[in-house]
Short mmCIF file of C-alpha atoms in Angstrom, two decimals:
data_model
loop_
_atom_site.label_atom_id
_atom_site.label_comp_id
_atom_site.label_asym_id
_atom_site.label_seq_id
_atom_site.Cartn_x
_atom_site.Cartn_y
_atom_site.Cartn_z
CA MET K 643 16.78 6.83 -7.24
CA ILE K 644 13.91 8.51 -8.14
CA PRO K 645 13.32 12.15 -6.60
CA VAL K 646 10.03 11.35 -4.94
CA LEU K 647 11.02 7.61 -3.96
CA ARG K 648 14.38 9.45 -2.08
CA GLN K 649 11.52 12.86 -0.73
CA GLN K 650 9.36 9.76 0.77
CA GLN K 651 12.49 8.49 2.35
CA ILE K 652 13.07 11.63 3.89
CA LEU K 653 9.92 11.55 4.77
CA GLU K 654 9.79 8.81 7.17
CA PHE K 655 13.07 9.08 8.54
CA ILE K 656 11.62 12.79 9.83
CA LYS K 657 8.62 11.06 10.74
CA GLU K 658 10.47 8.44 12.89
CA LYS K 659 12.07 11.62 14.82
CA GLY K 660 9.37 13.83 14.83
CA SER K 661 11.82 17.06 14.32
CA VAL K 662 15.83 16.53 12.55
CA SER K 663 18.66 18.84 11.34
CA LEU K 664 19.74 18.95 7.68
CA SER K 665 22.95 17.64 8.34
CA GLU K 666 20.71 14.63 9.85
CA VAL K 667 18.88 13.78 6.79
CA VAL K 668 22.08 14.04 5.05
CA LYS K 669 24.09 11.85 7.14
CA LYS K 670 20.73 9.16 6.83
CA ILE K 671 20.20 9.42 3.01
CA GLY K 672 23.97 9.74 2.14
CA ILE K 673 23.85 12.06 -0.85
CA SER K 674 24.71 16.09 -1.69
CA GLU K 675 23.65 18.21 0.90
CA SER K 676 22.54 20.22 -2.38
CA THR K 677 20.59 17.55 -2.73
CA ILE K 678 18.83 17.66 0.38
CA ARG K 679 18.12 21.45 0.43
CA ARG K 680 16.17 20.58 -3.20
CA ASP K 681 14.27 17.87 -2.14
CA LEU K 682 13.43 20.04 1.27
CA LYS K 683 12.30 23.17 -0.51
CA GLU K 684 10.69 20.62 -2.25
CA LEU K 685 8.20 18.84 0.27
CA GLU K 686 8.42 22.38 2.21
CA GLN K 687 6.49 24.18 -1.05
CA GLN K 688 4.07 20.71 -1.40
CA GLY K 689 2.94 21.56 2.30
CA PHE K 690 4.55 17.91 3.89
CA VAL K 691 7.16 19.82 5.88
CA ASP K 692 8.51 23.00 7.64
CA LEU K 693 11.66 24.23 7.47
CA TYR K 694 13.13 26.59 10.25
CA ARG K 695 15.57 29.62 10.55
CA GLY K 696 19.18 27.45 11.66
CA GLY K 697 18.46 23.66 9.57
CA GLY K 698 15.46 22.45 11.65
CA ILE K 699 13.00 19.94 10.17
CA CYS K 700 10.28 18.58 10.66
CA VAL K 701 6.85 16.61 8.82
CA LYS K 702 3.44 18.84 8.29
CA GLY K 703 1.46 16.86 7.19
CA GLY K 704 0.58 14.65 4.56
CA GLU K 705 1.72 11.82 2.39
CA ILE K 706 3.58 11.31 -0.93
CA GLU K 707 1.46 9.24 -2.96
CA LEU K 708 3.66 7.04 -5.11
CA GLU K 709 3.36 4.83 -8.44
CA LEU K 710 3.14 1.12 -8.29
CA ASP K 711 6.64 0.83 -9.85
CA GLU K 712 8.22 3.52 -7.06
CA LYS K 713 6.17 1.28 -4.15
CA MET K 714 7.20 -1.78 -5.77
CA VAL K 715 10.82 -1.31 -4.57
CA LEU K 716 10.44 0.23 -1.40
CA HIS K 717 9.88 -3.09 1.64
CA LYS K 718 10.13 -5.31 -1.17
CA GLU K 719 11.85 -8.67 0.46
CA GLU K 720 8.79 -8.02 3.37
CA LYS K 721 6.11 -7.32 0.74
CA ASP K 722 7.53 -10.91 -0.72
CA ARG K 723 6.57 -12.75 2.58
CA ILE K 724 3.59 -11.44 3.07
CA ALA K 725 2.26 -11.85 -0.75
CA ARG K 726 3.43 -15.43 -1.00
CA TYR K 727 1.07 -16.15 2.58
CA ALA K 728 -1.28 -14.08 0.80
CA ALA K 729 -1.38 -16.99 -2.07
CA SER K 730 -1.30 -19.68 0.12
CA LEU K 731 -4.67 -18.71 1.27
CA VAL K 732 -6.15 -19.53 -2.27
CA TYR K 733 -7.71 -22.65 -3.13
CA PRO K 734 -8.99 -24.51 -6.03
CA HIS K 735 -12.21 -23.03 -7.38
CA ASP K 736 -11.51 -19.90 -5.73
CA VAL K 737 -12.86 -16.41 -7.21
CA ILE K 738 -11.14 -13.27 -5.45
CA PHE K 739 -10.16 -9.46 -6.09
CA LEU K 740 -7.09 -7.88 -5.44
CA ASP K 741 -7.15 -4.02 -5.31
CA PRO K 742 -3.90 -2.34 -7.27
CA SER K 743 -1.37 -2.94 -4.16
CA SER K 744 2.27 -3.15 -5.10
CA ALA K 745 2.09 -6.80 -2.55
CA ASN K 746 -0.61 -8.09 -4.51
CA HIS K 747 1.29 -7.53 -7.93
CA LEU K 748 3.62 -9.59 -5.95
CA MET K 749 1.41 -12.12 -4.96
CA ILE K 750 0.53 -13.05 -8.44
CA ASP K 751 3.25 -14.42 -8.61
CA TYR K 752 2.90 -17.44 -6.18
CA LEU K 753 -0.83 -17.99 -6.86
CA PRO K 754 -2.00 -21.41 -8.46
CA THR K 755 -2.66 -20.84 -12.66
CA ASP K 756 -5.51 -23.28 -12.35
CA ASN K 757 -9.17 -23.30 -11.23
CA ILE K 758 -9.34 -20.06 -9.85
CA THR K 759 -10.20 -16.49 -11.82
CA VAL K 760 -8.74 -13.24 -10.41
CA VAL K 761 -10.93 -10.34 -10.73
CA THR K 762 -9.50 -7.13 -11.10
CA ASN K 763 -9.23 -3.15 -11.01
CA SER K 764 -5.71 -2.81 -11.67
CA ILE K 765 -3.97 -2.30 -15.56
CA ALA K 766 -0.54 -3.89 -13.92
CA HIS K 767 -2.26 -6.89 -12.59
CA ILE K 768 -3.99 -7.87 -15.64
CA ASN K 769 -1.08 -7.72 -18.06
CA LYS K 770 0.85 -9.55 -15.62
CA LEU K 771 -1.99 -12.79 -14.69
CA VAL K 772 -2.01 -12.62 -18.78
CA LYS K 773 1.52 -13.82 -19.27
CA ARG K 774 0.92 -16.47 -16.01
CA GLN K 775 -2.61 -17.42 -18.01
CA ILE K 776 -4.17 -16.83 -14.94
CA THR K 777 -8.15 -16.78 -15.61
CA CYS K 778 -9.05 -12.70 -15.32
CA LEU K 779 -11.29 -10.12 -15.33
CA LEU K 780 -10.53 -6.68 -15.15
CA ILE K 781 -12.50 -4.13 -13.90
CA GLY K 782 -13.04 -1.11 -15.83
CA GLY K 783 -13.48 2.83 -14.66
CA GLU K 784 -12.06 6.41 -14.52
CA ILE K 785 -8.37 5.98 -14.56
CA LYS K 786 -6.26 6.51 -11.91
CA ARG K 787 -2.76 7.19 -13.81
CA THR K 788 -0.54 6.87 -9.45
CA THR K 789 -2.11 3.07 -9.36
CA SER K 790 -2.81 2.02 -12.86
CA SER K 791 -5.86 1.71 -11.76
CA CYS K 792 -9.66 1.70 -12.74
CA ILE K 793 -11.87 3.56 -10.06
CA GLY K 794 -14.85 5.66 -10.27
CA PRO K 795 -18.53 4.37 -10.81
CA ILE K 796 -18.55 2.22 -13.07
CA ALA K 797 -15.99 0.26 -11.15
CA GLU K 798 -18.03 0.25 -7.91
CA ASP K 799 -21.27 -0.65 -9.54
CA THR K 800 -19.18 -3.86 -11.44
CA ILE K 801 -18.30 -4.99 -8.18
CA ALA K 802 -21.02 -4.66 -6.37
CA ASN K 803 -22.94 -7.17 -8.34
CA LEU K 804 -20.00 -9.62 -8.64
CA ARG K 805 -19.11 -12.11 -5.92
CA PHE K 806 -15.52 -13.21 -4.47
CA SER K 807 -14.57 -16.25 -2.14
CA LYS K 808 -11.76 -13.47 -0.34
CA CYS K 809 -10.61 -10.39 -1.24
CA PHE K 810 -7.06 -8.51 -1.15
CA LEU K 811 -6.59 -5.36 -0.34
CA GLY K 812 -3.59 -2.42 0.48
CA ALA K 813 -3.60 0.57 2.89
CA ASN K 814 -1.69 3.61 3.41
CA GLY K 815 -1.83 3.19 6.98
CA MET K 816 -2.17 1.39 9.94
CA SER K 817 -3.32 2.61 13.42
CA VAL K 818 -4.69 1.17 16.27
CA LYS K 819 -5.99 4.20 17.25
CA TYR K 820 -7.56 5.20 13.65
CA GLY K 821 -7.44 2.02 11.57
CA LEU K 822 -6.49 1.03 8.08
CA THR K 823 -6.65 3.91 5.87
CA ASN K 824 -6.24 5.16 2.24
CA HIS K 825 -5.10 8.65 0.64
CA ASP K 826 -7.92 8.40 -1.95
CA VAL K 827 -11.60 8.30 -1.02
CA ARG K 828 -12.51 7.35 -4.82
CA GLU K 829 -10.15 3.81 -3.75
CA ARG K 830 -11.42 3.66 -0.60
CA ILE K 831 -14.55 3.26 -2.03
CA ILE K 832 -13.31 0.70 -3.97
CA LYS K 833 -12.06 -1.31 -0.60
CA ARG K 834 -15.82 -1.00 1.00
CA VAL K 835 -17.64 -2.43 -2.08
CA ALA K 836 -14.86 -4.90 -2.63
CA ILE K 837 -15.14 -6.30 1.21
CA ALA K 838 -19.18 -6.07 0.82
CA SER K 839 -18.87 -8.49 -2.08
CA SER K 840 -16.50 -11.08 -0.35
CA VAL K 841 -17.12 -13.66 1.58
CA ALA K 842 -13.45 -13.02 3.59
CA THR K 843 -11.25 -10.16 3.63
CA TYR K 844 -7.91 -9.80 3.91
CA PHE K 845 -5.14 -6.57 4.24
CA LEU K 846 -1.95 -7.04 3.05
CA VAL K 847 0.49 -4.19 4.61
CA ASP K 848 4.44 -4.45 5.49
CA ALA K 849 4.60 -3.29 8.96
CA SER K 850 6.04 -0.71 7.90
CA LYS K 851 3.36 1.54 7.69
CA TYR K 852 2.02 1.01 11.37
CA GLY K 853 1.89 4.47 12.55
CA THR K 854 1.02 5.56 9.36
CA ILE K 855 -2.25 7.25 9.37
CA ALA K 856 -3.60 9.09 5.34
CA LYS K 857 -6.93 10.59 4.34
CA CYS K 858 -9.98 8.37 4.31
CA LYS K 859 -10.35 5.70 6.96
CA VAL K 860 -11.25 1.90 5.23
CA ALA K 861 -11.46 -0.46 8.41
CA ASP K 862 -11.27 -0.38 11.95
CA ILE K 863 -7.78 -2.34 12.88
CA ASP K 864 -9.20 -5.96 14.01
CA GLU K 865 -12.15 -5.87 11.87
CA TYR K 866 -10.10 -7.61 9.13
CA ALA K 867 -7.80 -10.30 8.92
CA ILE K 868 -4.28 -8.50 8.46
CA ILE K 869 -0.71 -9.83 7.10
CA THR K 870 2.29 -8.30 7.67
CA ASP K 871 5.97 -9.03 7.64
CA ARG K 872 6.49 -8.72 11.88
CA ALA K 873 4.94 -8.72 14.78
CA ILE K 874 4.51 -5.12 15.62
CA THR K 875 4.29 -4.54 20.01
CA GLU K 876 0.63 -2.34 19.81
CA MET K 877 -0.90 -5.36 18.50
CA GLU K 878 0.02 -7.96 19.93
CA GLY K 879 -2.55 -10.43 21.45
CA MET K 880 -4.42 -9.55 18.62
CA GLU K 881 -6.69 -12.40 17.19
CA ASN K 882 -7.12 -11.20 12.83
CA ILE K 883 -3.43 -10.39 12.81
CA PHE K 884 -0.66 -13.26 10.63
CA VAL K 885 2.43 -12.45 10.69
CA ALA K 886 4.21 -13.73 7.65
CA SER K 887 7.54 -15.70 8.67
CA GLU K 888 10.67 -15.55 6.47
#
């Protein structure tokens, strides 16, 4: 398993529990204690966890931002259901914007191939769109390696001068109190500009992200439509939540 992916799983487990012991982490992840110790030491050095004498561990704060191929491995079935649901909302003659989220990457597989135009700042999305022969436009700008996307003033200005029927966006965190959040302020700006250029906005967020709070707030929880994979008790009764069933 990729070390950063394993470390993300460790963080998620500690977050669920609040604090854990080394033996609990070893049992949960199912690999050797020596490997877990190395991962925890690296997480401590990066400022994500505190390690205590006697083997106690707790989350210090912060999140690891995964690269796209690493994100694709996490909760893939749930994201696939979300992607199918989102693609069903795209109609002939739509011009849509896709940000570089993993759910959007999966969504491309289910899009109609005729009479739509897809605009994106994701290099990975463009490669997939071209293979499916879908009319597409790549927004240029500064390259961000972790998300394989174009960001910065050039991308922002280009998106601001376009108009979309719909935009489909990801989020790193989802919370009733803190809303939809993102790791990077530059990507937060891209999302806000895309929203302003769109008739309708949809956030594609798998339920595993509920309770996670990333650095930058993108929107309030009830501000735009959210497509997720299962009902969340704290969000029951909210009319903007759409659950993608199996």
